[in-house]
PDB file of C-alpha atoms in Angstrom:
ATOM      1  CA  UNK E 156       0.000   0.000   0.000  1.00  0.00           C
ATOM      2  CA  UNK E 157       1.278   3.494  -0.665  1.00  0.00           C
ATOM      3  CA  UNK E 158      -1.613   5.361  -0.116  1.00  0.00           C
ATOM      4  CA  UNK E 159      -4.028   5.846   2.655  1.00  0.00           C
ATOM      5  CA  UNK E 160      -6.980   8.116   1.772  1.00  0.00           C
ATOM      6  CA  UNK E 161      -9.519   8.179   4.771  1.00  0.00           C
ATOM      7  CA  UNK E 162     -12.929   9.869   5.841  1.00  0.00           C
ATOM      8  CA  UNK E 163     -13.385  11.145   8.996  1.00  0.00           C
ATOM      9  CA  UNK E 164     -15.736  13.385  11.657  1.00  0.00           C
ATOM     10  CA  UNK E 165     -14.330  16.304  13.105  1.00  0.00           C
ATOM     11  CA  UNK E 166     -15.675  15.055  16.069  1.00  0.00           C
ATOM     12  CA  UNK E 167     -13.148  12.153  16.350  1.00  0.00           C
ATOM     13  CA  UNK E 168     -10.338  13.801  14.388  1.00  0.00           C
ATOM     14  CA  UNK E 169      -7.947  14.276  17.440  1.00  0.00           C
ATOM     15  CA  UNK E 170      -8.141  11.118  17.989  1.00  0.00           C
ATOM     16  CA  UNK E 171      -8.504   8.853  15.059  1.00  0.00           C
ATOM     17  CA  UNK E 172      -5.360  11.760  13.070  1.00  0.00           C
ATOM     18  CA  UNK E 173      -3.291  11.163  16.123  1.00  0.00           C
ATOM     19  CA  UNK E 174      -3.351   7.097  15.428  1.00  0.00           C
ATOM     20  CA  UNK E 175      -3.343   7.968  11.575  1.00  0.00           C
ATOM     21  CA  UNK E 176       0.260   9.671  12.558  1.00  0.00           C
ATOM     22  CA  UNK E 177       1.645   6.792  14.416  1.00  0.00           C
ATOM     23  CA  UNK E 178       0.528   4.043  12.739  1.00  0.00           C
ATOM     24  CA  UNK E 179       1.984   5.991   8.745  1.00  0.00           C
ATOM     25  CA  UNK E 180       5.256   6.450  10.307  1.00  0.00           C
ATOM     26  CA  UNK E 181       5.465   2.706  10.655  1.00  0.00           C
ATOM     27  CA  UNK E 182       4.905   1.902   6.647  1.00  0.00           C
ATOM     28  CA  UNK E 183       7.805   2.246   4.732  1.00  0.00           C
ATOM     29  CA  UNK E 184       6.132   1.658   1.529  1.00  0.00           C
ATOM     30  CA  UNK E 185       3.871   4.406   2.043  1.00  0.00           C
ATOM     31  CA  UNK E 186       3.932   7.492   0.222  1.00  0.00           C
ATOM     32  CA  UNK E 187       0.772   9.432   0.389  1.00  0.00           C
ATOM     33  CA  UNK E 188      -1.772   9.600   3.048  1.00  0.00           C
ATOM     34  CA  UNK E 189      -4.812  12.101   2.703  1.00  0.00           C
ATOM     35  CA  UNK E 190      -7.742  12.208   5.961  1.00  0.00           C
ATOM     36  CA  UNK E 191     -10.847  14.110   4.507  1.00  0.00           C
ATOM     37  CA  UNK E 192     -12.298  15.814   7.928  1.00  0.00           C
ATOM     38  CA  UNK E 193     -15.990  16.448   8.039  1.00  0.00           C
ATOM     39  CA  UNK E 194     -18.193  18.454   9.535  1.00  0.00           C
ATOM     40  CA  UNK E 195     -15.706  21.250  10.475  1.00  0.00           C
ATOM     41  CA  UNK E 196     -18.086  24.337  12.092  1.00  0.00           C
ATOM     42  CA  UNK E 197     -15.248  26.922  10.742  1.00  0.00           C
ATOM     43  CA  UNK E 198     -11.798  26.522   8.842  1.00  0.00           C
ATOM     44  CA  UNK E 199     -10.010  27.817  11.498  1.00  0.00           C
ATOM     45  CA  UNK E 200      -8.817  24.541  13.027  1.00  0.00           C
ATOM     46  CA  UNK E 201      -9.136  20.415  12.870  1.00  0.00           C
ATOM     47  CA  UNK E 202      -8.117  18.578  16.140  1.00  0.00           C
ATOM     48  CA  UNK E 203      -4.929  16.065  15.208  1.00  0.00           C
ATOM     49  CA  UNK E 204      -4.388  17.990  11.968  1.00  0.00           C
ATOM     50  CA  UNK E 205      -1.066  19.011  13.378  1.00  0.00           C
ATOM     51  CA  UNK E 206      -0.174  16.083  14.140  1.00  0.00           C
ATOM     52  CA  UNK E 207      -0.674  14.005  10.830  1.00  0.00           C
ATOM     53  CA  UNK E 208       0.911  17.181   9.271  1.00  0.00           C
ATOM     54  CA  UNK E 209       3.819  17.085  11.679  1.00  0.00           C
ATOM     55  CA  UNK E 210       4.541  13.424  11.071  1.00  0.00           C
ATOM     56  CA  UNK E 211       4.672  13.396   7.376  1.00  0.00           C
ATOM     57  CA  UNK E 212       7.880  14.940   5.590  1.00  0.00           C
ATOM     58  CA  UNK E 213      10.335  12.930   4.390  1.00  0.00           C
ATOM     59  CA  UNK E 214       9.300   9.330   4.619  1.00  0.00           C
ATOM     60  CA  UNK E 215       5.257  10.212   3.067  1.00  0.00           C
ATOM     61  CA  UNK E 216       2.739  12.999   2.590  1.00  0.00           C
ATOM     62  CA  UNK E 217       0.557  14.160   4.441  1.00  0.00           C
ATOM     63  CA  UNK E 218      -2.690  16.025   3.712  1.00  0.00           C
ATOM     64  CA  UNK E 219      -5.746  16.879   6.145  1.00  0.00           C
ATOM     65  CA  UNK E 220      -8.706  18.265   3.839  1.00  0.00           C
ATOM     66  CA  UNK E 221     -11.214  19.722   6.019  1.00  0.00           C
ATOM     67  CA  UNK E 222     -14.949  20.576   5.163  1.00  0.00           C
ATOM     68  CA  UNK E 223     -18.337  21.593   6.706  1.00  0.00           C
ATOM     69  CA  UNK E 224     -21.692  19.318   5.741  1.00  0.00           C
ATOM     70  CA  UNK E 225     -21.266  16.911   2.712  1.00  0.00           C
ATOM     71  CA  UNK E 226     -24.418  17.012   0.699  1.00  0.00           C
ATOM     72  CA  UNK E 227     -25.548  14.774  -2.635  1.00  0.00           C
ATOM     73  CA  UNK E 228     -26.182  16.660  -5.924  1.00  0.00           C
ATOM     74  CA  UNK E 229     -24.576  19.831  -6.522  1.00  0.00           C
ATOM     75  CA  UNK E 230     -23.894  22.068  -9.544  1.00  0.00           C
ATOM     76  CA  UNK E 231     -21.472  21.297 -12.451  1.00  0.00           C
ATOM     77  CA  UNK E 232     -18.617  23.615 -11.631  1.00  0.00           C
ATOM     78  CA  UNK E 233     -19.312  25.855  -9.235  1.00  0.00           C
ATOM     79  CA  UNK E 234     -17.271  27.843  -7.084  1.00  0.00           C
ATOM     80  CA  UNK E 235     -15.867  27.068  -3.654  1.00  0.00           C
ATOM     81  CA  UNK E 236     -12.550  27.857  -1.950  1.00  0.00           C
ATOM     82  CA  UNK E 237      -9.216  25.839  -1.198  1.00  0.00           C
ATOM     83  CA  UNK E 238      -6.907  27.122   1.532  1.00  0.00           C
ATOM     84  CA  UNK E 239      -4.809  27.291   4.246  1.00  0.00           C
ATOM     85  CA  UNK E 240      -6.714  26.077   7.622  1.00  0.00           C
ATOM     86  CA  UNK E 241      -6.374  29.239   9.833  1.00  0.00           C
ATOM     87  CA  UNK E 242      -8.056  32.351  11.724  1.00  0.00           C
ATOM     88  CA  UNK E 243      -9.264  34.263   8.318  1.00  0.00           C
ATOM     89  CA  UNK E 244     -10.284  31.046   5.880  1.00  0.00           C
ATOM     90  CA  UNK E 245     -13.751  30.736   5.470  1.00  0.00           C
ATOM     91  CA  UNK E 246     -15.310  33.366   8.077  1.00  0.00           C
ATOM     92  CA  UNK E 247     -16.658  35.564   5.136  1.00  0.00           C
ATOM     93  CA  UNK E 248     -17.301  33.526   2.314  1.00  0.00           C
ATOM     94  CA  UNK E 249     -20.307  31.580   3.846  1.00  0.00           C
ATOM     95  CA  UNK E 250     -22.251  34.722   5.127  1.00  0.00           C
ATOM     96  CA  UNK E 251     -22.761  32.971   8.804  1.00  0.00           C
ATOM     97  CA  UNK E 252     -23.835  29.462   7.632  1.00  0.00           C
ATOM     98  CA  UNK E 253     -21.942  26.272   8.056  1.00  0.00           C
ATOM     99  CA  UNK E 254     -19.562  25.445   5.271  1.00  0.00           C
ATOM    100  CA  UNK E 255     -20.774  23.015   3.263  1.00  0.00           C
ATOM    101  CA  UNK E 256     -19.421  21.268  -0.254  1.00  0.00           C
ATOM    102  CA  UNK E 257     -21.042  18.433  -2.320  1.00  0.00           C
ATOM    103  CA  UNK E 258     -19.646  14.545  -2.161  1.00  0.00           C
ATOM    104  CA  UNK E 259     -18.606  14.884  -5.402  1.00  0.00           C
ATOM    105  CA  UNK E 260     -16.650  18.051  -5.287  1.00  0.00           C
ATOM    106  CA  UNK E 261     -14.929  16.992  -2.102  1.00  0.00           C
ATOM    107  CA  UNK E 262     -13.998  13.705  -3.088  1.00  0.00           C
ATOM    108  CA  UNK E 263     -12.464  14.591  -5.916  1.00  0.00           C
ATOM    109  CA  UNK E 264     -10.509  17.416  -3.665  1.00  0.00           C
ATOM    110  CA  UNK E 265      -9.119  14.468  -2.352  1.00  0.00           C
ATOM    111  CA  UNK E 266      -7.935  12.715  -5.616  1.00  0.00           C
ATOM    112  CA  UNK E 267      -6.378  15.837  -7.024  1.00  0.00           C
ATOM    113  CA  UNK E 268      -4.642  16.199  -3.482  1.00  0.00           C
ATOM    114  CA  UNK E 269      -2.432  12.629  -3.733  1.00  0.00           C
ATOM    115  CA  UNK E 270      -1.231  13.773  -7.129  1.00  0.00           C
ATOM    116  CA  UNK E 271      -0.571  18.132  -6.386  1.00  0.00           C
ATOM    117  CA  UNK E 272       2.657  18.335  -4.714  1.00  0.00           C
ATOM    118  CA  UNK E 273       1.719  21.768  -3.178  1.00  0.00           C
ATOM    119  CA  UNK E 274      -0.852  20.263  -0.852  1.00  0.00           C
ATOM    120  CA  UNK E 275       1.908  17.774   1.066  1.00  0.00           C
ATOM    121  CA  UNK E 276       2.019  18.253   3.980  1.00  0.00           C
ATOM    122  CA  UNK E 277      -0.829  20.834   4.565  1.00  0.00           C
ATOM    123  CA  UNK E 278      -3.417  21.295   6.556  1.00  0.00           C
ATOM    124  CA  UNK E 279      -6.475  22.490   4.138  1.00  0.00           C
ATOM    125  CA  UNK E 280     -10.062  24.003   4.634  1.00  0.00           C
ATOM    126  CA  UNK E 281     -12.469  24.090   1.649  1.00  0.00           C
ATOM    127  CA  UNK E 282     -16.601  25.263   1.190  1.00  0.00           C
ATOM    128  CA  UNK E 283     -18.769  26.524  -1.760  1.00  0.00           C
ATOM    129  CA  UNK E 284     -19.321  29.743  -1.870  1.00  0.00           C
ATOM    130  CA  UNK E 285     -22.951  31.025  -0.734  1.00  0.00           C
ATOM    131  CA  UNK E 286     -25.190  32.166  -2.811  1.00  0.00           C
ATOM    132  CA  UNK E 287     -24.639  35.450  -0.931  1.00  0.00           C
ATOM    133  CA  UNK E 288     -21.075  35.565  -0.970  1.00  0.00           C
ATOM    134  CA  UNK E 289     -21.267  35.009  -5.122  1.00  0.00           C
ATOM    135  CA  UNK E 290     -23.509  38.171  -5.493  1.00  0.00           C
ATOM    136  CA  UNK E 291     -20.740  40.532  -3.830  1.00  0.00           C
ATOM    137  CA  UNK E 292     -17.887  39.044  -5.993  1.00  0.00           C
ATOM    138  CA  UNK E 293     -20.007  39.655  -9.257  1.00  0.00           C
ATOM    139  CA  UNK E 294     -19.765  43.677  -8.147  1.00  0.00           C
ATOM    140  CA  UNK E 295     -16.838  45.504  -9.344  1.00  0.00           C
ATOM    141  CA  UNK E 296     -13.625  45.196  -7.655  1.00  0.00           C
ATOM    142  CA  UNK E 297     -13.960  46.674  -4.373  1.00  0.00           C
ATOM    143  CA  UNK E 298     -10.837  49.370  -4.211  1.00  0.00           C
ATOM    144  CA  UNK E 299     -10.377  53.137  -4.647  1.00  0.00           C
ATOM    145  CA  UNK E 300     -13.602  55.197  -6.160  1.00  0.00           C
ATOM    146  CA  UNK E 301     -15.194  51.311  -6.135  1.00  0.00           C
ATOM    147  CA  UNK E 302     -15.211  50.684  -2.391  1.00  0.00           C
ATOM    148  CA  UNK E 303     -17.939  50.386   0.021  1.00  0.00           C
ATOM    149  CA  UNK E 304     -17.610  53.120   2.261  1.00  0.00           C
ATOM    150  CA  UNK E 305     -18.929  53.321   5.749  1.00  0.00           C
ATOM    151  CA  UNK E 306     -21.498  56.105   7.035  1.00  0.00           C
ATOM    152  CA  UNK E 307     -18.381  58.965   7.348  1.00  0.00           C
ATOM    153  CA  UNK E 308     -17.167  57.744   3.994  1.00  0.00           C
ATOM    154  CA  UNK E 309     -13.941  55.663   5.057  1.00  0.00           C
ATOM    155  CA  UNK E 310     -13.518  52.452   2.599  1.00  0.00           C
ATOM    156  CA  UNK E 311     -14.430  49.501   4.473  1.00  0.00           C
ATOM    157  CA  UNK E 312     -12.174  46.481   3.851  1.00  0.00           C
ATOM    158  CA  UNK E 313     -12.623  44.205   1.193  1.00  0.00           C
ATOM    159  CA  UNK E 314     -13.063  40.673   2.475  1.00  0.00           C
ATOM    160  CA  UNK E 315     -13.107  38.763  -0.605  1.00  0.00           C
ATOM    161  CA  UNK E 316      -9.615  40.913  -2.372  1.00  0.00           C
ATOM    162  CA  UNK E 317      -7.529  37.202  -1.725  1.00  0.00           C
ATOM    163  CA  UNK E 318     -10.338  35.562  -3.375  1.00  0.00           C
ATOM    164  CA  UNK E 319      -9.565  32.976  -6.940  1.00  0.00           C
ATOM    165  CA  UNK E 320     -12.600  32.000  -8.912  1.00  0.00           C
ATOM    166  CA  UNK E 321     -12.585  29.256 -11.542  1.00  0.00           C
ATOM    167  CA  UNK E 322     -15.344  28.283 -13.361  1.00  0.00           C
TER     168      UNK E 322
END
């Protein structure tokens, strides 16, 4: 075996990454191993992400993919967001609700993260954008004479500047 792709809930991720860790160290052969987290409440932090992260290097990959509420169905395409896990990801984008992504889209997350060499060893949140969060991205860029302004005319920052669409 040199690759381990496993499904897990946030709510046993400390414990079940922490094993993951100890028990991938111990394979030689292995190469890649990728934990989809689910049911993550914000993309801030996953319990035992660090330490799958931390054991990886060298000997194999590591990758922790985390995500809100998996759902069937879903749109062709679509837009959603890939990051770093950490304080800013995903606290505008989903306009107060839960993060959620469809079973297809996440999955194949996963499959394109054993073969892109820029997710080893990271630590990774991803959602759809809300419908919400799409309206203010179709305005014009918000800088300069674009930007919303606040009620003594100051601009107000612009939460989605860092974000990458693809269709």
């Amino acid at each position: 075996v040199t690759s381990w792709i496993l499904q897990v809930d946030v709510s046993e991720s400390e414990k079940v990454l922490g094993e993951v860790a100890e028990l991938a160290k111990s394979v030689d052969a292995l190469k890649n191993v990728v934990a989809l987290v689910v049911g993550a409440e914000d993309m801030s932090s996953v319990p035992g992400a660090d330490a799958l992260v931390a054991a990886g290097g060298d000997s194999f990959s590591a990758t922790v993919l985390a995500v809100g509420e998996l759902y069937d169905g879903g749109k062709e395409g679509g837009f959603y967001h890939v990051g770093p896990l950490g304080a800013s990801s995903g606290k505008t984008a989903t306009e107060g609700q839960a993060p959620r992504m469809s079973k297809k889209l996440a999955y194949q997350l996963v499959a394109h993260s054993l073969s892109i060499e820029s997710t080893s060893n990271s630590a990774l949140g991803a959602y759809e954008y809300s419908p919400e969060a799409l309206s203010k991205l179709s305005e014009p860029y918000l800088e300069e004479k674009f930007a919303e302004r606040d009620d003594d005319g100051e601009p107000l920052p612009d939460e989605f500047k860092d974000v990458k669409m693809e269709g």
